[in-house]
Coordinates of C-alpha atoms and ligand atoms in Angstrom, one line a residue:
V1025 CA 5.9 22.9 4.6
M1026 CA 2.4 22.0 3.2
I1027 CA 1.3 18.4 2.7
V1028 CA -1.8 17.6 0.7
G1029 CA -3.6 14.5 2.0
A1030 CA -3.9 13.2 5.6
G1031 CA -3.7 9.5 4.7
G1032 CA -0.9 7.3 6.0
H1033 CA 1.7 8.8 3.7
G1034 CA 0.9 12.4 4.5
L1035 CA 0.8 11.7 8.3
A1036 CA 4.0 9.7 8.2
T1037 CA 5.7 12.4 6.2
A1038 CA 4.7 15.1 8.7
Y1039 CA 5.9 12.9 11.5
Y1040 CA 9.4 12.5 10.1
L1041 CA 9.6 16.2 9.0
A1042 CA 9.0 17.1 12.6
H1043 CA 10.8 14.2 14.3
E1044 CA 13.9 13.8 12.2
H1045 CA 14.3 17.2 10.6
G1046 CA 13.1 19.4 13.4
I1047 CA 10.7 21.3 11.2
R1048 CA 7.8 22.9 13.1
D1049 CA 5.7 24.9 10.6
I1050 CA 4.0 21.9 9.0
A1051 CA 0.4 21.7 7.9
V1052 CA -1.4 18.6 6.5
L1053 CA -4.5 19.5 4.5
E1054 CA -7.3 16.9 4.1
R1055 CA -10.4 17.2 1.9
G1056 CA -12.4 14.8 4.1
W1057 CA -11.6 13.4 7.5
L1058 CA -8.3 12.1 8.8
A1059 CA -7.3 8.9 7.0
G1060 CA -10.7 8.5 5.4
G1061 CA -9.2 7.5 2.0
N1062 CA -7.2 4.4 1.1
M1063 CA -5.5 4.3 4.5
A1064 CA -8.8 3.2 6.1
R1065 CA -9.9 1.2 3.0
N1066 CA -6.9 -1.1 2.5
T1067 CA -6.6 -4.7 3.5
T1068 CA -3.5 -4.0 5.6
I1069 CA -1.1 -6.5 4.1
I1070 CA 2.5 -5.7 5.0
R1071 CA 5.3 -7.6 3.2
S1072 CA 8.6 -6.8 1.4
N1073 CA 9.0 -9.8 -1.0
Y1074 CA 9.5 -7.7 -4.1
L1075 CA 11.7 -8.8 -7.0
L1076 CA 14.0 -5.9 -7.8
D1077 CA 16.8 -4.4 -5.7
E1078 CA 15.3 -0.9 -5.7
S1079 CA 12.0 -2.3 -4.3
A1080 CA 13.7 -4.7 -1.9
A1081 CA 15.6 -1.7 -0.4
L1082 CA 12.5 0.5 0.0
Y1083 CA 10.0 -2.1 1.2
G1084 CA 12.6 -3.8 3.3
H1085 CA 13.3 -0.6 5.1
A1086 CA 9.6 -0.1 5.6
L1087 CA 9.3 -3.5 7.2
E1088 CA 12.1 -2.7 9.6
L1089 CA 10.4 0.6 10.5
W1090 CA 7.1 -1.2 11.0
E1091 CA 8.8 -3.4 13.6
R1092 CA 10.2 -0.3 15.4
W1093 CA 7.1 1.9 15.2
P1094 CA 4.9 0.4 18.0
A1095 CA 7.6 1.3 20.6
E1096 CA 8.7 4.5 18.8
L1097 CA 5.1 5.8 18.5
D1098 CA 4.1 4.3 21.8
Y1099 CA 1.0 2.8 20.3
D1100 CA 0.1 -0.9 19.9
F1101 CA -1.5 -1.0 16.4
L1102 CA -1.6 -4.8 16.4
L1103 CA 1.2 -5.5 14.0
S1104 CA 0.8 -9.3 13.5
Q1105 CA 3.7 -10.9 11.6
R1106 CA 1.8 -14.0 10.7
G1107 CA 3.5 -14.6 7.3
V1108 CA 2.3 -14.4 3.7
L1109 CA 1.9 -17.3 1.2
N1110 CA 2.0 -16.2 -2.4
L1111 CA 0.6 -19.3 -4.2
V1112 CA 1.6 -20.7 -7.5
H1113 CA -0.5 -22.9 -9.8
T1114 CA 1.6 -23.4 -13.0
Q1115 CA 5.1 -24.5 -13.9
Q1116 CA 6.0 -21.1 -15.1
E1117 CA 4.8 -19.5 -11.8
I1118 CA 7.0 -22.1 -9.9
R1119 CA 10.0 -20.8 -11.8
D1120 CA 9.1 -17.1 -11.2
A1121 CA 8.4 -17.8 -7.5
R1122 CA 11.8 -19.5 -7.0
R1123 CA 13.5 -16.7 -8.8
R1124 CA 11.8 -14.2 -6.5
V1125 CA 12.8 -16.2 -3.4
F1126 CA 16.5 -16.2 -4.6
A1127 CA 16.4 -12.5 -5.3
N1128 CA 14.8 -11.8 -1.9
R1129 CA 17.4 -13.7 -0.1
L1130 CA 20.2 -11.9 -1.9
N1131 CA 18.7 -8.7 -0.6
G1132 CA 18.4 -10.0 3.0
I1133 CA 14.7 -10.4 2.8
D1134 CA 13.3 -13.5 4.6
A1135 CA 11.8 -15.8 2.0
D1136 CA 11.3 -19.5 1.3
Y1137 CA 9.8 -21.6 -1.4
V1138 CA 7.4 -24.1 0.1
E1139 CA 5.7 -27.3 -1.3
P1140 CA 2.1 -28.2 -0.8
D1141 CA 2.6 -30.3 2.3
E1142 CA 4.3 -27.4 4.0
I1143 CA 1.6 -25.0 2.8
A1144 CA -1.1 -27.3 4.3
R1145 CA 0.8 -27.1 7.6
L1146 CA 1.1 -23.3 7.5
C1147 CA -2.6 -22.9 6.5
P1148 CA -4.7 -25.9 7.2
I1149 CA -7.9 -24.5 5.8
L1150 CA -6.4 -24.0 2.3
D1151 CA -7.4 -26.8 -0.1
V1152 CA -4.1 -28.1 -1.6
S1153 CA -5.6 -31.3 -3.1
P1154 CA -4.2 -32.1 -6.6
D1155 CA -7.6 -32.6 -8.3
K1156 CA -8.6 -28.9 -8.3
R1157 CA -9.1 -26.9 -11.5
Y1158 CA -5.9 -24.9 -10.6
P1159 CA -4.1 -27.1 -8.0
V1160 CA -1.8 -25.3 -5.6
L1161 CA 1.7 -26.4 -6.7
G1162 CA 3.8 -24.4 -4.3
A1163 CA 4.2 -20.9 -2.7
T1164 CA 6.6 -18.3 -1.6
W1165 CA 6.6 -17.8 2.1
Q1166 CA 7.7 -14.6 3.9
P1167 CA 7.4 -15.2 7.7
R1168 CA 7.9 -11.5 8.7
A1169 CA 5.0 -10.4 6.5
G1170 CA 1.6 -9.8 8.1
I1171 CA -1.1 -7.3 8.9
A1172 CA -1.7 -4.3 11.2
K1173 CA -4.7 -2.3 12.2
H1174 CA -4.7 0.6 9.7
D1175 CA -6.9 3.0 11.6
H1176 CA -4.8 2.6 14.7
V1177 CA -1.7 3.3 12.7
A1178 CA -3.3 6.6 11.5
W1179 CA -4.3 7.5 15.0
A1180 CA -0.8 6.7 16.3
L1181 CA 0.7 9.0 13.7
A1182 CA -1.8 11.8 14.1
R1183 CA -1.4 11.8 17.9
R1184 CA 2.4 12.0 17.6
C1185 CA 2.2 14.7 14.8
S1186 CA -0.1 16.7 17.0
E1187 CA 2.3 16.5 20.0
L1188 CA 5.1 17.7 17.6
G1189 CA 3.0 20.8 16.7
V1190 CA 1.9 19.7 13.2
D1191 CA -1.4 21.4 12.1
L1192 CA -3.8 18.7 10.8
V1193 CA -6.7 20.4 8.9
E1194 CA -9.7 18.3 8.0
N1195 CA -12.5 19.3 5.5
C1196 CA -10.0 21.5 3.6
E1197 CA -9.8 20.5 0.0
V1198 CA -6.9 21.8 -2.1
T1199 CA -8.5 22.9 -5.3
E1200 CA -5.5 24.4 -7.1
L1201 CA -1.8 24.7 -6.8
L1202 CA -0.7 28.3 -6.9
A1203 CA 2.4 29.0 -9.0
D1204 CA 4.4 31.8 -10.5
G1205 CA 6.1 30.5 -13.6
D1206 CA 7.9 27.3 -12.5
R1207 CA 7.8 28.2 -8.7
V1208 CA 5.0 26.9 -6.5
L1209 CA 3.8 29.5 -4.0
G1210 CA 1.1 27.7 -2.1
V1211 CA -2.4 26.2 -2.5
R1212 CA -6.0 27.4 -3.0
T1213 CA -8.3 25.5 -0.8
S1214 CA -12.0 25.2 0.0
R1215 CA -11.2 27.4 3.0
G1216 CA -9.0 30.0 1.3
D1217 CA -5.5 30.4 -0.1
I1218 CA -2.5 29.3 2.0
A1219 CA 1.1 30.3 1.1
A1220 CA 3.8 27.6 1.4
G1221 CA 7.5 27.4 0.4
R1222 CA 7.3 23.7 -0.2
V1223 CA 4.2 21.6 -1.1
G1224 CA 4.2 17.8 -1.0
L1225 CA 1.4 15.9 -2.7
A1226 CA 0.3 12.7 -0.8
A1227 CA -3.2 12.7 -2.3
A1228 CA -3.3 9.0 -3.5
G1229 CA -5.6 8.6 -6.6
R1230 CA -6.1 12.3 -7.2
T1231 CA -2.6 13.7 -7.8
S1232 CA -3.0 14.3 -11.5
T1233 CA -6.1 16.4 -10.9
L1234 CA -3.9 18.9 -9.0
T1235 CA -0.8 18.8 -11.4
E1236 CA -2.6 18.8 -14.7
P1237 CA -3.8 22.5 -14.5
L1238 CA -0.1 23.4 -14.2
G1239 CA 0.6 21.6 -17.4
L1240 CA 2.3 18.8 -15.5
G1241 CA 0.8 15.5 -16.8
L1242 CA 1.8 12.4 -14.9
P1243 CA 2.0 8.7 -16.0
L1244 CA -0.9 7.7 -13.7
Q1245 CA -4.3 6.1 -14.1
S1246 CA -6.8 6.1 -11.3
H1247 CA -8.9 3.0 -10.7
P1248 CA -11.3 1.7 -8.1
L1249 CA -9.9 -1.1 -5.9
Q1250 CA -12.4 -3.1 -4.0
A1251 CA -12.3 -5.3 -0.9
M1252 CA -14.8 -7.0 1.3
V1253 CA -15.2 -8.6 4.8
S1254 CA -17.3 -11.4 6.2
E1255 CA -19.0 -11.4 9.6
L1256 CA -16.9 -12.1 12.7
L1257 CA -15.8 -15.7 12.9
E1258 CA -13.7 -17.7 15.2
Q1259 CA -10.0 -17.5 14.2
V1260 CA -9.6 -20.0 11.4
H1261 CA -7.1 -18.5 9.1
P1262 CA -3.6 -18.2 10.5
C1263 CA -1.6 -16.3 7.9
V1264 CA -2.1 -14.2 4.7
V1265 CA -2.7 -16.0 1.4
M1266 CA -2.5 -14.4 -2.0
S1267 CA -3.0 -16.0 -5.5
N1268 CA -2.3 -14.0 -8.6
H1269 CA -3.6 -16.9 -10.7
V1270 CA -7.1 -17.5 -9.4
H1271 CA -7.0 -13.8 -8.4
V1272 CA -7.9 -13.4 -4.7
Y1273 CA -6.2 -12.8 -1.5
C1274 CA -7.4 -13.3 2.1
S1275 CA -6.4 -12.8 5.7
Q1276 CA -8.4 -12.8 8.9
A1277 CA -8.6 -9.6 10.9
H1278 CA -7.9 -9.5 14.6
K1279 CA -11.6 -9.2 15.4
G1280 CA -12.5 -12.2 13.2
E1281 CA -13.6 -10.8 9.8
L1282 CA -12.3 -12.6 6.8
V1283 CA -10.8 -9.8 4.7
L1284 CA -10.8 -10.5 0.9
G1285 CA -9.7 -8.6 -2.1
A1286 CA -8.6 -9.0 -5.7
G1287 CA -7.7 -6.8 -8.7
I1288 CA -8.5 -3.3 -9.6
D1289 CA -11.7 -2.6 -11.5
S1290 CA -10.4 -2.2 -15.1
Y1291 CA -12.0 1.1 -15.9
N1292 CA -10.7 4.5 -14.8
G1293 CA -12.7 6.3 -12.1
Y1294 CA -12.6 8.3 -8.9
G1295 CA -15.7 6.7 -7.3
Q1296 CA -15.0 5.0 -4.0
R1297 CA -17.2 2.0 -5.1
G1298 CA -16.7 -0.7 -7.7
S1299 CA -18.6 -3.2 -9.9
V1300 CA -20.2 -6.4 -8.8
Q1301 CA -18.6 -8.8 -11.3
V1302 CA -15.1 -8.2 -9.7
L1303 CA -16.6 -9.2 -6.3
E1304 CA -18.3 -12.3 -7.9
R1305 CA -15.0 -13.5 -9.5
Q1306 CA -13.0 -13.0 -6.3
L1307 CA -15.6 -14.9 -4.2
A1308 CA -15.5 -17.8 -6.8
A1309 CA -11.7 -17.8 -6.5
A1310 CA -11.9 -17.7 -2.7
L1311 CA -14.2 -20.7 -2.6
E1312 CA -11.9 -22.7 -4.8
L1313 CA -9.0 -22.2 -2.4
F1314 CA -11.0 -22.2 0.9
P1315 CA -14.1 -24.4 0.5
L1316 CA -14.9 -23.7 4.2
F1317 CA -15.8 -20.1 3.2
A1318 CA -19.0 -21.4 1.7
R1319 CA -20.4 -21.1 5.2
A1320 CA -19.4 -17.4 5.6
H1321 CA -21.4 -14.3 4.6
V1322 CA -20.2 -11.1 3.1
I1323 CA -21.3 -8.2 5.3
R1324 CA -19.5 -5.2 3.7
T1325 CA -17.8 -4.3 0.4
W1326 CA -16.1 -1.0 -0.4
A1327 CA -13.5 0.5 -2.7
G1328 CA -10.7 3.1 -2.7
V1329 CA -9.2 5.0 -5.6
V1330 CA -5.7 4.0 -6.4
D1331 CA -3.3 5.5 -8.9
V1332 CA -1.3 3.0 -11.0
T1333 CA 1.9 3.7 -12.9
P1334 CA 3.1 1.8 -16.1
D1335 CA 5.7 -0.1 -14.1
A1336 CA 3.6 -0.7 -10.9
S1337 CA 6.1 1.3 -8.9
P1338 CA 5.6 4.7 -7.2
I1339 CA 6.8 8.1 -8.1
I1340 CA 8.6 10.0 -5.3
G1341 CA 10.5 13.2 -5.5
A1342 CA 10.9 16.6 -7.2
T1343 CA 9.0 18.0 -10.1
P1344 CA 9.9 20.6 -12.8
F1345 CA 8.2 23.1 -10.4
D1346 CA 10.4 24.5 -7.7
G1347 CA 8.9 23.7 -4.3
L1348 CA 6.5 21.0 -5.6
F1349 CA 7.2 17.4 -4.6
L1350 CA 5.3 14.2 -5.6
N1351 CA 4.5 11.0 -3.7
C1352 CA 2.0 9.0 -5.8
G1353 CA 1.5 6.0 -8.0
W1354 CA 1.5 3.5 -5.1
G1355 CA -1.3 1.8 -6.8
T1356 CA -2.5 -1.2 -4.8
G1357 CA 0.5 -1.5 -2.5
G1358 CA 1.3 1.6 -0.6
F1359 CA 0.1 0.7 2.9
K1360 CA 3.0 -1.6 3.5
A1361 CA 5.4 1.2 2.5
T1362 CA 3.9 3.9 4.8
P1363 CA 6.8 4.2 7.3
A1364 CA 9.4 4.3 4.5
V1365 CA 7.4 6.8 2.5
G1366 CA 7.2 9.1 5.5
R1367 CA 11.0 9.0 5.9
V1368 CA 12.0 9.4 2.2
F1369 CA 9.4 12.0 1.4
A1370 CA 10.2 14.0 4.5
H1371 CA 13.8 13.9 3.4
A1372 CA 12.9 15.3 -0.1
L1373 CA 10.7 18.0 1.4
A1374 CA 13.3 19.0 4.1
T1375 CA 16.4 18.9 1.9
G1376 CA 15.2 19.4 -1.6
R1377 CA 17.1 16.2 -2.5
A1378 CA 16.1 12.6 -3.1
H1379 CA 16.7 10.2 -0.2
P1380 CA 19.1 7.4 -1.5
L1381 CA 16.3 4.9 -1.2
A1382 CA 14.0 7.1 -3.3
E1383 CA 16.5 8.1 -6.0
P1384 CA 15.4 5.4 -8.5
Y1385 CA 11.8 6.4 -8.1
G1386 CA 11.9 9.9 -9.7
L1387 CA 9.6 11.1 -12.4
E1388 CA 12.6 11.1 -14.9
R1389 CA 12.6 7.3 -15.2
F1390 CA 9.6 7.6 -17.5
R1391 CA 11.9 9.6 -19.8
T1392 CA 15.1 7.6 -19.4
G1393 CA 13.4 4.3 -19.5
A1394 CA 14.9 3.1 -16.2
L1395 CA 11.6 1.6 -15.1
I1396 CA 11.2 -0.6 -12.0
D1397 CA 8.8 -3.2 -13.3
E1398 CA 7.2 -4.9 -10.3
H1399 CA 4.0 -6.2 -11.9
G1400 CA 4.7 -9.7 -10.6
A1401 CA 5.4 -8.8 -7.0
A1402 CA 2.8 -6.1 -6.9
A1403 CA 0.7 -9.2 -6.9
V1404 CA -2.9 -10.0 -7.2
A1405 CA -4.2 -6.5 -7.0
H1406 CA -2.9 -5.2 -10.4
Ligands
FAD1692 P1 -4.9 7.9 1.3 O1 -5.3 7.3 2.7 O2 -5.9 7.7 0.2 O3 -4.5 9.4 1.5 C1 -4.7 10.4 0.5 C2 -5.5 11.5 1.2 O4 -5.5 12.6 0.3 C3 -7.0 11.0 1.3 O5 -7.4 11.1 2.7 C4 -7.7 12.0 0.4 O6 -9.0 12.4 1.0 C5 -6.7 13.2 0.4 N1 -6.9 14.1 -0.7 C6 -7.0 13.8 -2.0 N2 -7.1 14.9 -2.8 C7 -7.0 15.9 -1.9 C8 -7.1 17.3 -2.1 N3 -7.3 17.9 -3.4 N4 -7.1 18.1 -1.0 C9 -6.9 17.6 0.2 N5 -6.8 16.3 0.4 C10 -6.9 15.4 -0.6 N6 -1.6 -1.5 0.2 C11 -0.8 -2.5 0.9 O7 0.4 -2.3 1.0 N7 -1.4 -3.6 1.4 C12 -2.7 -3.9 1.2 O8 -3.2 -4.9 1.6 C13 -3.5 -2.9 0.5 N8 -4.8 -3.2 0.2 C14 -5.6 -2.3 -0.4 C15 -6.9 -2.6 -0.5 C16 -7.8 -1.6 -1.0 C17 -9.2 -1.9 -1.2 C18 -7.3 -0.3 -1.4 C19 -8.2 0.7 -1.9 C20 -5.9 0.0 -1.3 C21 -5.0 -1.0 -0.8 N9 -3.7 -0.8 -0.6 C22 -2.9 -1.7 0.0 C23 -3.0 0.4 -1.1 C24 -2.9 1.5 0.0 O9 -4.0 1.6 0.7 C25 -2.5 2.8 -0.7 O10 -1.4 2.6 -1.6 C26 -2.0 3.8 0.4 O11 -3.0 3.9 1.4 C27 -1.8 5.2 -0.2 O12 -1.3 6.2 0.6 P2 -2.2 7.0 1.7 O13 -2.4 6.1 2.9 O14 -1.5 8.3 2.0 O15 -3.5 7.2 0.9
PYC1693 O1 0.4 -5.1 -2.0 O2 0.3 -6.9 -0.8 C1 -0.2 -6.0 -1.5 C2 -1.7 -5.9 -1.6 C3 -2.5 -6.8 -1.1 C4 -3.8 -6.4 -1.4 C5 -3.6 -5.2 -2.0 N1 -2.3 -4.9 -2.1

């Protein structure tokens, strides 16, 4: 089995192919260095408070696996379940948030609706005063949500893959998918051709560049998504805070950096850098919510390339090409899903069939219209 892309998804898929399906001839091909794409560029937010049943099942399973992984992979990647507040600032957002909390609870996901006094207790540095331009009127609260150290997660997976005999090949770009009619035969790479019976694409942001030469167009658009960090500070921020309305989110990393992000840059592009006005707007929004941040300095900004689908949900599963499988379209939210992606994508590659959790996420939904519209819960980053 050949996997294209050694980000979190490719590595997790290789891990489950070997660990759960006993497959040993697995290669993961990476154009750059291990986990140098979005895996190392994301802001590490893990949560499962999505609205729809299909999403709750998939992201809920991911969260359960995150809780198991430190012991299973024997690696402490600093999973910190410090909770996430999704703020609301208008009456309609209050209604939407309450609806989401009820839907979450029906799906067994820990969720509460909290008022400003409770928000102030959970996050004392957040300004909940009523005289703001957009006062904080309430929030959803998921206590089991949190953050983890993404580079450590990649190392944990890579180490275990290596122990299980997986070939991890860096500096090996797949330039073409090789096919005979509607059967995929392998890949052309910057280091030569490699035959493979099954090829799984886990090449976030760049999937269409590989499928389009085969005549397989995908409902994906690639955009830069930026983030930034401050210098190291004392621990001042106890949880994760997101606001779709003023459009910023923030947590504090284990070492002390404030980690901030916002929406995608609106234009399409493959550059791993973004434009300054997005950063300006998110800093303005951050200062409205956290006046204390006026004392902090930005020390680094960067971007990754994310691929966004029309319904803000991923595409997982088979293609019209025999032997070719897709995992793409995770947009701004695939880090939290990493363990579940590994499991369901490995299932597809090993058995040729969709895992029950992945069944609703097939490419055919863009023909049947059975979309999984998660724009609300995909949150601030869309
Ligand atoms: P990647 O790490 O990008 O892996 C894909 C790999 O494929 C890359 O290493 C790339 O080099 C390789 N590749 C591409 N083309 C080829 C080719 N032709 N040949 C060989 N290799 C190839 N998600 C969350 O859940 N929570 C967050 O807080 C969050 N924050 C984010 C913040 C930012 C700034 C960004 C950019 C993303 C964020 N995300 C977040 C989204 C998340 O990072 C992605 O959805 C997820 O990482 C995608 O899966 P991956 O880890 O496999 O991707
Ligand atoms: O999906 O929670 C998320 C997220 C936060 C920042 C980017 N994506």
